[in-house]
Short mmCIF file of C-alpha atoms and ligand atoms in Angstrom, two decimals:
data_model
loop_
_atom_site.label_atom_id
_atom_site.label_comp_id
_atom_site.label_asym_id
_atom_site.label_seq_id
_atom_site.Cartn_x
_atom_site.Cartn_y
_atom_site.Cartn_z
CA UNK A 72 0.00 0.00 0.00
CA UNK A 73 1.36 3.43 -0.97
CA UNK A 74 2.36 5.64 1.95
CA UNK A 75 -0.06 8.45 2.66
CA UNK A 76 1.04 11.95 1.74
CA UNK A 77 1.54 14.62 4.39
CA UNK A 78 1.34 18.16 3.01
CA UNK A 79 3.99 20.52 4.27
CA UNK A 80 2.71 24.06 4.93
CA UNK A 81 5.66 26.34 5.53
CA UNK A 82 4.99 29.45 7.60
CA UNK A 83 8.58 30.73 7.93
CA UNK A 84 7.61 33.89 6.06
CA UNK A 85 4.59 34.55 8.28
CA UNK A 86 4.73 33.02 11.79
CA UNK A 87 8.53 32.72 11.55
CA UNK A 88 8.93 36.29 10.43
CA UNK A 89 6.74 37.47 13.33
CA UNK A 90 9.38 36.40 15.86
CA UNK A 91 11.78 38.96 17.32
CA UNK A 92 14.85 39.57 15.17
CA UNK A 93 13.53 37.55 12.22
CA UNK A 94 12.09 40.25 10.00
CA UNK A 95 12.95 40.14 6.31
CA UNK A 96 12.63 42.65 3.51
CA UNK A 97 10.75 41.97 0.30
CA UNK A 98 13.75 40.73 -1.72
CA UNK A 99 14.79 38.42 1.09
CA UNK A 100 11.28 36.99 1.34
CA UNK A 101 11.15 36.29 -2.36
CA UNK A 102 14.61 34.69 -2.28
CA UNK A 103 13.60 32.43 0.60
CA UNK A 104 10.27 31.61 -1.07
CA UNK A 105 12.13 30.46 -4.20
CA UNK A 106 14.31 28.23 -2.06
CA UNK A 107 11.21 26.83 -0.29
CA UNK A 108 9.88 25.93 -3.72
CA UNK A 109 13.16 24.06 -4.45
CA UNK A 110 12.81 22.34 -1.09
CA UNK A 111 9.43 21.03 -2.21
CA UNK A 112 6.98 22.45 0.31
CA UNK A 113 3.31 22.20 -0.70
CA UNK A 114 2.18 25.55 0.67
CA UNK A 115 4.07 28.78 1.40
CA UNK A 116 2.31 31.08 3.83
CA UNK A 117 3.79 34.33 2.58
CA UNK A 118 2.41 36.82 5.11
CA UNK A 119 -0.50 38.59 6.78
CA UNK A 120 -1.46 41.25 4.21
CA UNK A 121 -3.60 43.47 6.47
CA UNK A 122 -0.76 43.67 9.02
CA UNK A 123 1.36 46.09 6.96
CA UNK A 124 1.91 47.35 3.43
CA UNK A 125 5.25 45.46 3.51
CA UNK A 126 3.45 42.18 4.21
CA UNK A 127 0.89 42.91 1.50
CA UNK A 128 3.66 43.61 -1.05
CA UNK A 129 5.59 40.48 0.00
CA UNK A 130 2.56 38.21 -0.43
CA UNK A 131 1.90 39.78 -3.83
CA UNK A 132 5.52 39.28 -4.93
CA UNK A 133 5.71 35.67 -3.71
CA UNK A 134 2.37 34.90 -5.39
CA UNK A 135 3.73 36.30 -8.65
CA UNK A 136 7.10 34.49 -8.43
CA UNK A 137 6.23 31.06 -7.06
CA UNK A 138 3.99 29.32 -9.55
CA UNK A 139 4.52 25.68 -8.59
CA UNK A 140 3.33 25.89 -4.99
CA UNK A 141 0.19 27.01 -3.25
CA UNK A 142 0.60 30.47 -1.75
CA UNK A 143 -1.39 31.28 1.37
CA UNK A 144 -2.22 34.64 2.92
CA UNK A 145 -3.41 34.97 6.51
CA UNK A 146 -6.39 37.08 7.58
CA UNK A 147 -8.72 37.48 10.54
CA UNK A 148 -12.43 36.92 10.00
CA UNK A 149 -13.37 40.52 9.18
CA UNK A 150 -14.44 41.32 5.63
CA UNK A 151 -11.72 43.94 5.26
CA UNK A 152 -9.02 41.42 6.25
CA UNK A 153 -10.32 38.77 3.87
CA UNK A 154 -10.49 41.20 0.96
CA UNK A 155 -6.94 42.39 1.59
CA UNK A 156 -5.68 38.79 1.57
CA UNK A 157 -7.64 38.14 -1.63
CA UNK A 158 -6.14 41.21 -3.30
CA UNK A 159 -2.61 40.16 -2.34
CA UNK A 160 -3.21 36.73 -3.85
CA UNK A 161 -4.77 37.98 -7.08
CA UNK A 162 -1.85 36.86 -9.27
CA UNK A 163 -1.22 33.55 -7.49
CA UNK A 164 -1.31 30.38 -9.57
CA UNK A 165 -2.72 28.46 -6.59
CA UNK A 166 -4.11 30.88 -4.00
CA UNK A 167 -5.22 29.89 -0.53
CA UNK A 168 -6.95 32.24 1.90
CA UNK A 169 -6.19 31.27 5.48
CA UNK A 170 -8.63 32.82 7.90
CA UNK A 171 -8.56 32.44 11.68
CA UNK A 172 -10.41 33.34 14.83
CA UNK A 173 -9.86 32.32 18.43
CA UNK A 174 -12.20 29.75 19.95
CA UNK A 175 -11.10 29.52 23.60
CA UNK A 176 -13.32 31.23 26.17
CA UNK A 177 -10.24 33.04 27.44
CA UNK A 178 -9.63 34.68 24.06
CA UNK A 179 -13.35 35.30 23.46
CA UNK A 180 -13.75 37.11 26.79
CA UNK A 181 -10.48 39.06 27.04
CA UNK A 182 -9.31 39.54 23.46
CA UNK A 183 -12.29 39.42 21.10
CA UNK A 184 -15.06 40.41 23.54
CA UNK A 185 -17.46 38.26 21.53
CA UNK A 186 -19.94 35.55 22.41
CA UNK A 187 -19.55 32.01 21.15
CA UNK A 188 -22.48 32.50 18.75
CA UNK A 189 -20.92 35.66 17.34
CA UNK A 190 -17.65 33.84 16.62
CA UNK A 191 -19.51 31.08 14.78
CA UNK A 192 -21.22 33.73 12.65
CA UNK A 193 -17.94 35.58 11.96
CA UNK A 194 -16.41 32.28 10.82
CA UNK A 195 -19.28 31.54 8.42
CA UNK A 196 -19.24 35.01 6.89
CA UNK A 197 -15.46 35.22 6.42
CA UNK A 198 -15.32 31.84 4.72
CA UNK A 199 -18.18 32.53 2.37
CA UNK A 200 -16.51 35.77 1.26
CA UNK A 201 -13.14 34.04 0.88
CA UNK A 202 -14.66 31.30 -1.27
CA UNK A 203 -15.39 33.87 -3.99
CA UNK A 204 -11.69 34.71 -4.29
CA UNK A 205 -9.59 31.60 -3.71
CA UNK A 206 -9.47 28.01 -4.86
CA UNK A 207 -8.88 26.91 -1.31
CA UNK A 208 -9.93 28.27 2.05
CA UNK A 209 -8.28 27.15 5.26
CA UNK A 210 -9.78 27.89 8.66
CA UNK A 211 -7.81 27.98 11.92
CA UNK A 212 -9.33 27.90 15.40
CA UNK A 213 -6.75 29.89 17.32
CA UNK A 214 -6.00 28.49 20.80
CA UNK A 215 -7.82 25.27 19.84
CA UNK A 216 -6.04 23.24 22.50
CA UNK A 217 -7.49 25.41 25.29
CA UNK A 218 -10.96 25.57 23.76
CA UNK A 219 -14.04 23.68 24.89
CA UNK A 220 -14.01 20.65 22.62
CA UNK A 221 -17.77 20.65 21.86
CA UNK A 222 -17.62 24.30 20.90
CA UNK A 223 -14.45 23.75 18.86
CA UNK A 224 -16.25 21.03 16.88
CA UNK A 225 -19.25 23.33 16.38
CA UNK A 226 -17.03 26.09 14.92
CA UNK A 227 -15.19 23.64 12.66
CA UNK A 228 -18.52 22.28 11.48
CA UNK A 229 -19.72 25.77 10.59
CA UNK A 230 -16.42 26.45 8.78
CA UNK A 231 -16.79 23.34 6.63
CA UNK A 232 -20.44 24.10 5.85
CA UNK A 233 -19.37 27.57 4.71
CA UNK A 234 -16.77 26.09 2.35
CA UNK A 235 -13.46 25.58 4.19
CA UNK A 236 -11.65 22.47 2.98
CA UNK A 237 -8.74 22.58 5.40
CA UNK A 238 -9.37 22.92 9.12
CA UNK A 239 -6.38 23.74 11.26
CA UNK A 240 -5.98 22.82 14.93
CA UNK A 241 -3.36 25.18 16.35
CA UNK A 242 -1.65 24.66 19.68
CA UNK A 243 -1.17 28.42 19.75
CA UNK A 244 0.58 28.61 23.11
CA UNK A 245 2.47 25.31 22.99
CA UNK A 246 0.43 23.94 25.88
CA UNK A 247 -0.72 20.50 24.82
CA UNK A 248 0.90 17.09 25.36
CA UNK A 249 1.35 14.45 22.61
CA UNK A 250 -1.26 11.95 23.88
CA UNK A 251 -3.75 14.71 24.62
CA UNK A 252 -3.23 16.27 21.18
CA UNK A 253 -3.60 12.85 19.54
CA UNK A 254 -7.04 12.53 21.19
CA UNK A 255 -8.10 16.03 20.19
CA UNK A 256 -7.22 15.48 16.53
CA UNK A 257 -8.91 12.07 16.62
CA UNK A 258 -12.06 13.68 18.05
CA UNK A 259 -12.09 16.35 15.34
CA UNK A 260 -11.60 13.64 12.69
CA UNK A 261 -14.42 11.46 14.03
CA UNK A 262 -16.92 14.13 15.06
CA UNK A 263 -16.38 16.83 12.45
CA UNK A 264 -14.69 15.48 9.34
CA UNK A 265 -16.18 12.01 9.08
CA UNK A 266 -16.49 11.12 5.41
CA UNK A 267 -16.26 14.69 4.17
CA UNK A 268 -13.38 15.61 1.86
CA UNK A 269 -11.69 17.90 4.36
CA UNK A 270 -8.07 17.92 5.42
CA UNK A 271 -7.02 18.27 9.06
CA UNK A 272 -4.00 20.48 9.62
CA UNK A 273 -1.99 21.13 12.78
CA UNK A 274 0.11 24.10 13.84
CA UNK A 275 2.17 23.57 16.98
CA UNK A 276 4.20 26.04 19.00
CA UNK A 277 7.21 25.03 21.01
CA UNK A 278 6.75 26.67 24.41
CA UNK A 279 7.29 23.34 26.20
CA UNK A 280 9.66 21.96 23.57
CA UNK A 281 6.92 19.60 22.32
CA UNK A 282 5.97 21.12 18.98
CA UNK A 283 7.47 18.37 16.84
CA UNK A 284 6.30 15.54 19.15
CA UNK A 285 2.77 16.98 19.11
CA UNK A 286 2.82 17.34 15.32
CA UNK A 287 3.89 13.71 14.88
CA UNK A 288 1.19 12.54 17.32
CA UNK A 289 -1.37 14.50 15.28
CA UNK A 290 -0.24 12.82 12.06
CA UNK A 291 -0.82 9.44 13.69
CA UNK A 292 -4.30 10.63 14.67
CA UNK A 293 -5.20 11.65 11.12
CA UNK A 294 -3.77 15.11 10.43
CA UNK A 295 -2.60 15.34 6.81
CA UNK A 296 -1.13 18.82 6.75
CA UNK A 297 1.64 20.05 9.06
CA UNK A 298 2.40 23.72 9.59
CA UNK A 299 6.04 24.36 10.39
CA UNK A 300 9.03 26.63 9.86
CA UNK A 301 12.66 26.32 8.81
CA UNK A 302 14.94 26.14 11.86
CA UNK A 303 11.77 26.18 13.99
CA UNK A 304 11.60 29.98 14.09
CA UNK A 305 8.30 31.55 15.11
CA UNK A 306 6.43 33.40 17.83
CA UNK A 307 8.09 33.08 21.29
CA UNK A 308 9.81 29.64 21.48
CA UNK A 309 9.02 29.06 17.82
CA UNK A 310 7.00 26.67 15.67
CA UNK A 311 7.49 22.99 14.94
CA UNK A 312 10.65 22.67 12.88
CA UNK A 313 10.14 21.50 9.29
CA UNK A 314 13.42 19.64 9.12
CA UNK A 315 12.74 17.66 12.31
CA UNK A 316 9.21 16.62 11.27
CA UNK A 317 10.30 15.58 7.78
CA UNK A 318 13.38 13.67 8.89
CA UNK A 319 11.50 11.94 11.71
CA UNK A 320 9.10 10.56 9.09
CA UNK A 321 11.95 9.62 6.79
CA UNK A 322 14.25 7.99 9.33
CA UNK A 323 11.41 6.28 11.24
CA UNK A 324 9.21 5.31 8.32
CA UNK A 325 8.72 1.99 10.13
CA UNK A 326 6.74 3.88 12.80
CA UNK A 327 5.45 6.72 10.63
CA UNK A 328 4.62 5.32 7.18
CA UNK A 329 3.99 8.65 5.48
CA UNK A 330 5.67 10.60 2.74
CA UNK A 331 6.19 14.24 1.88
CA UNK A 332 7.28 15.98 -1.29
CA UNK A 333 10.33 17.47 0.42
CA UNK A 334 13.71 17.06 -1.28
CA UNK A 335 15.62 16.47 1.95
CA UNK A 336 18.98 17.34 0.35
CA UNK A 337 17.70 20.93 0.21
CA UNK A 338 17.14 21.09 3.98
CA UNK A 339 20.57 22.33 5.03
CA UNK A 340 20.93 24.86 2.20
CA UNK A 341 17.52 26.28 3.11
CA UNK A 342 18.42 26.45 6.78
CA UNK A 343 21.69 28.23 5.95
CA UNK A 344 19.97 30.67 3.63
CA UNK A 345 17.47 31.60 6.33
CA UNK A 346 20.28 32.06 8.87
CA UNK A 347 22.21 34.27 6.46
CA UNK A 348 19.11 36.39 5.78
CA UNK A 349 17.97 36.92 9.36
CA UNK A 350 21.51 37.19 10.66
CA UNK A 351 21.52 34.51 13.29
CA UNK A 352 22.39 30.86 13.16
CA UNK A 353 20.71 27.92 14.84
CA UNK A 354 21.99 26.57 18.13
CA UNK A 355 24.99 24.24 17.53
CA UNK A 356 23.20 21.18 18.94
CA UNK A 357 19.97 21.74 16.98
CA UNK A 358 18.70 18.48 15.48
CA UNK A 359 19.35 18.00 11.74
CA UNK A 360 20.78 21.44 10.90
CA UNK A 361 22.94 22.41 13.90
CA UNK A 362 26.69 22.68 13.40
CA UNK A 363 27.26 19.69 15.71
CA UNK A 364 24.47 17.49 14.34
CA UNK A 365 27.03 15.35 12.47
CA UNK A 366 30.19 16.20 14.43
CA UNK A 367 31.93 13.57 16.53
CA UNK A 368 34.41 14.68 19.15
CA UNK A 369 34.76 11.85 21.68
CA UNK A 370 37.37 9.24 20.75
CA UNK A 371 35.01 6.30 21.19
CA UNK A 372 32.44 7.94 18.94
CA UNK A 373 35.04 8.85 16.32
CA UNK A 374 36.28 5.28 16.25
CA UNK A 375 32.75 3.91 15.98
CA UNK A 376 31.78 6.27 13.17
CA UNK A 377 34.97 5.50 11.22
CA UNK A 378 34.29 1.75 11.51
CA UNK A 379 30.63 2.11 10.60
CA UNK A 380 28.72 5.39 10.57
CA UNK A 381 25.57 3.56 11.73
CA UNK A 382 27.18 3.31 15.18
CA UNK A 383 26.42 6.95 15.93
CA UNK A 384 24.54 8.40 12.96
CA UNK A 385 20.91 7.59 12.17
CA UNK A 386 20.96 9.53 8.89
CA UNK A 387 23.76 10.67 6.64
CA UNK A 388 24.73 14.32 6.43
CA UNK A 389 24.34 14.05 2.65
CA UNK A 390 20.68 13.08 3.05
CA UNK A 391 19.95 16.54 4.45
CA UNK A 392 22.32 18.36 2.13
CA UNK A 393 25.42 18.57 4.31
CA UNK A 394 28.32 17.50 2.06
CA UNK A 395 31.32 16.04 3.88
CA UNK A 396 34.65 17.76 3.78
CA UNK A 397 38.10 17.18 5.19
CA UNK A 398 39.08 20.79 4.83
CA UNK A 399 39.81 22.70 8.03
CA UNK A 400 40.05 26.43 7.65
CA UNK A 401 42.34 28.33 9.99
CA UNK A 402 44.90 31.07 9.95
CA UNK A 403 47.27 29.10 7.74
CA UNK A 404 44.73 28.51 4.99
CA UNK A 405 45.23 30.19 1.66
CA UNK A 406 42.78 31.96 -0.61
CA UNK A 407 42.32 28.85 -2.81
CA UNK A 408 41.08 26.85 0.14
CA UNK A 409 38.79 29.72 1.06
CA UNK A 410 37.44 30.01 -2.49
CA UNK A 411 36.87 26.26 -2.57
CA UNK A 412 34.98 26.37 0.71
CA UNK A 413 32.75 29.15 -0.61
CA UNK A 414 32.21 27.06 -3.73
CA UNK A 415 31.13 24.13 -1.52
CA UNK A 416 28.87 26.46 0.36
CA UNK A 417 27.25 27.35 -2.93
CA UNK A 418 28.58 30.89 -3.28
CA UNK A 419 30.17 31.65 -6.64
CA UNK A 420 32.49 34.54 -5.92
CA UNK A 421 34.36 36.62 -8.47
CA UNK A 422 38.17 36.86 -7.91
CA UNK A 423 37.91 40.36 -6.38
CA UNK A 424 35.18 39.11 -4.03
CA UNK A 425 37.42 36.24 -2.96
CA UNK A 426 40.21 38.74 -2.26
CA UNK A 427 37.91 40.94 -0.19
CA UNK A 428 36.56 37.97 1.75
CA UNK A 429 40.11 36.66 2.23
CA UNK A 430 41.19 39.96 3.81
CA UNK A 431 38.35 39.72 6.33
CA UNK A 432 39.00 35.99 6.81
CA UNK A 433 42.67 36.42 7.79
CA UNK A 434 41.75 39.07 10.37
CA UNK A 435 39.13 36.74 11.86
CA UNK A 436 41.49 33.74 11.77
CA UNK A 437 43.98 35.71 13.86
CA UNK A 438 41.36 36.05 16.57
CA UNK A 439 39.49 32.76 16.27
CA UNK A 440 40.94 29.24 16.45
CA UNK A 441 38.31 27.55 14.35
CA UNK A 442 36.34 29.10 11.52
CA UNK A 443 32.88 27.67 10.84
CA UNK A 444 30.71 27.89 7.74
CA UNK A 445 28.47 30.34 9.56
CA UNK A 446 31.50 32.62 10.10
CA UNK A 447 32.26 32.52 6.40
CA UNK A 448 28.68 33.39 5.48
CA UNK A 449 28.79 36.21 8.01
CA UNK A 450 32.02 37.48 6.39
CA UNK A 451 30.14 37.78 3.12
CA UNK A 452 27.28 39.62 4.79
CA UNK A 453 29.87 42.02 6.18
CA UNK A 454 30.75 42.86 2.59
CA UNK A 455 28.14 43.49 -0.09
CA UNK A 456 26.39 40.21 -0.80
CA UNK A 457 24.44 40.04 -4.03
CA UNK A 458 21.45 37.93 -4.94
CA UNK A 459 23.60 35.58 -7.08
CA UNK A 460 25.51 34.63 -3.95
CA UNK A 461 22.59 32.69 -2.54
CA UNK A 462 23.77 29.31 -1.23
CA UNK A 463 22.54 26.21 -2.98
CA UNK A 464 24.66 23.77 -1.03
CA UNK A 465 26.71 24.02 2.12
CA UNK A 466 29.15 21.81 3.90
CA UNK A 467 30.32 21.03 7.39
CA UNK A 468 33.84 21.68 8.55
CA UNK A 469 36.03 18.76 9.59
CA UNK A 470 33.51 15.97 9.46
CA UNK A 471 34.64 12.37 9.06
CA UNK A 472 34.31 11.38 5.45
CA UNK A 473 32.88 7.93 4.84
CA UNK A 474 30.66 5.85 2.65
CA UNK A 475 27.39 4.90 4.24
CA UNK A 476 24.27 2.89 3.61
CA UNK A 477 22.02 5.10 5.72
CA UNK A 478 19.10 7.27 4.70
O1 KIV B 750 -0.45 30.05 16.48
C1 KIV B 750 -1.53 30.26 15.90
O2 KIV B 750 -2.62 29.98 16.40
C2 KIV B 750 -1.46 30.86 14.57
C3 KIV B 750 -2.72 30.87 13.77
C4 KIV B 750 -2.92 32.15 13.06
C5 KIV B 750 -2.75 29.69 12.86
O3 KIV B 750 -0.41 31.25 14.12
ZN1 ZN B 751 1.31 30.31 15.21
#
């Protein structure tokens, strides 16, 4: 039996961009969106058009540029919001309007100051307007995991009746636990979706470090779309990380027999591009894309990995786009080695750019014992990086090189 497909909805440009220090300008958003297309995501949520003219312009530009993917725009349930999202998506090849309203009593009382009945009505109206403008309408019940479950099902039911074909269950504040979230998604599947042709989506935040675990539990319970971000960036502690969800399904396909359309060899390049754009790298021990994810320091581990990588590696670096390299860059390295490293990182530099980068590199190497790929990318940012210098592949310094039969 063919594995069931899980759609990957990337919200790096919307939820990710909302997090402190992660804002991007229009060109950067378009560049990242193109890379997300190469990565193979199914949906790019490009922004929240009513939030600012910058967001509106970015959604418009991404919709114009990215023709192979679905492009989503976020809006609240007011008519003005929905129309702004629709306008931003006008040129999209595959537009999706994503409308949301909170459903927890806490949000209804203190934030929206609306009754439950009023929220049901707002949901119906927003979706019926959105249906006139987009092929697909997704509805999110903000703070779903702290909502009364009967009421949550009532709102989802109204959303589907009005024309939503994707219903999203967000764990907005990262509060739920995997078994609890499994049951909630199962309840929504049994009580609301039934035999209707409606996809369940989940959107998990990482406040308790459980976003990926909750997302995987939801998939097992019947969710078929996952909302996530590159490097797990997003509001507060972030969103579920795309690379962790995808690789968990790939490495543990025995437990999670699902597939995605992600080209996993594009994971590391995408992660590096995002880091270069927003100006900060992921923590070194971050799963999949951290600098140490494939580094082995302890003697016993080094010996084990040299004998057989399976001893300490459950996936190969190549499978996520980290090419191996024996090259160590330090203060004795020459400009050829530096140019080669940039080449491996996917930056094609002209000779004068290599010279400029080399000048900055030697100064840094005098101060720093070990130079990492992130340092090299930062050196380029310190100069004038052009659009052509976008990375398409990056490598890891000083990793053991070996053949392997892993993923
Ligand atoms: O976290 C959240 O609830 C959201 C919704 C808008 C989907 O980001
Ligand atoms: Zn969110």
